[in-house]
Short mmCIF file of C-alpha atoms in Angstrom, two decimals:
data_model
loop_
_atom_site.label_atom_id
_atom_site.label_comp_id
_atom_site.label_asym_id
_atom_site.label_seq_id
_atom_site.Cartn_x
_atom_site.Cartn_y
_atom_site.Cartn_z
CA MET A 1 -6.86 -4.97 9.61
CA THR A 2 -3.27 -4.44 11.02
CA GLY A 3 -0.70 -2.73 9.44
CA PRO A 4 0.74 0.89 7.97
CA GLN A 5 -1.85 3.72 8.59
CA ASP A 6 -0.98 5.37 5.21
CA SER A 7 -0.84 2.32 2.93
CA VAL A 8 -3.38 0.60 0.82
CA ILE A 9 -3.95 -3.47 2.41
CA GLY A 10 0.29 -2.79 3.23
CA ILE A 11 1.63 -1.65 -0.02
CA LYS A 12 3.11 1.91 -0.49
CA LYS A 13 0.28 3.94 -2.05
CA GLU A 14 1.87 5.55 -4.47
CA VAL A 15 2.50 2.66 -6.17
CA SER A 16 -0.85 0.80 -5.58
CA ILE A 17 -2.56 4.51 -7.34
CA LYS A 18 0.67 4.38 -10.43
CA ARG A 19 0.09 0.72 -10.91
CA PHE A 20 -4.37 1.10 -10.84
CA LEU A 21 -3.64 4.66 -13.01
CA THR A 22 -1.35 2.71 -15.65
CA GLN A 23 -2.68 -0.70 -15.38
CA ARG A 24 0.81 -1.73 -15.80
CA SER A 25 2.99 -4.73 -13.39
CA GLU A 26 4.95 -3.05 -10.91
CA ARG A 27 6.46 -4.49 -7.73
CA PHE A 28 4.71 -4.26 -4.84
CA VAL A 29 6.85 -1.93 -2.22
CA VAL A 30 5.78 -3.13 1.10
CA ASP A 31 5.56 0.51 3.33
CA ARG A 32 7.51 0.47 6.69
CA GLY A 33 5.13 3.31 8.03
CA GLU A 34 3.37 3.67 11.54
CA SER A 35 1.25 0.20 11.89
CA GLY A 36 -2.08 0.13 13.21
CA PHE A 37 -5.23 -2.27 14.42
CA ARG A 38 -8.82 -1.65 12.84
CA GLY A 39 -11.71 -4.38 13.16
#
């Protein structure tokens, strides 16, 4: 996988956690942090 190191599948982790906890729709915001490659 590739993408920002401090994210949830490329999405800002704060947005992803809030969306999970509230179960409400929220626009995904792409994280622009340091990228990496795992695989």
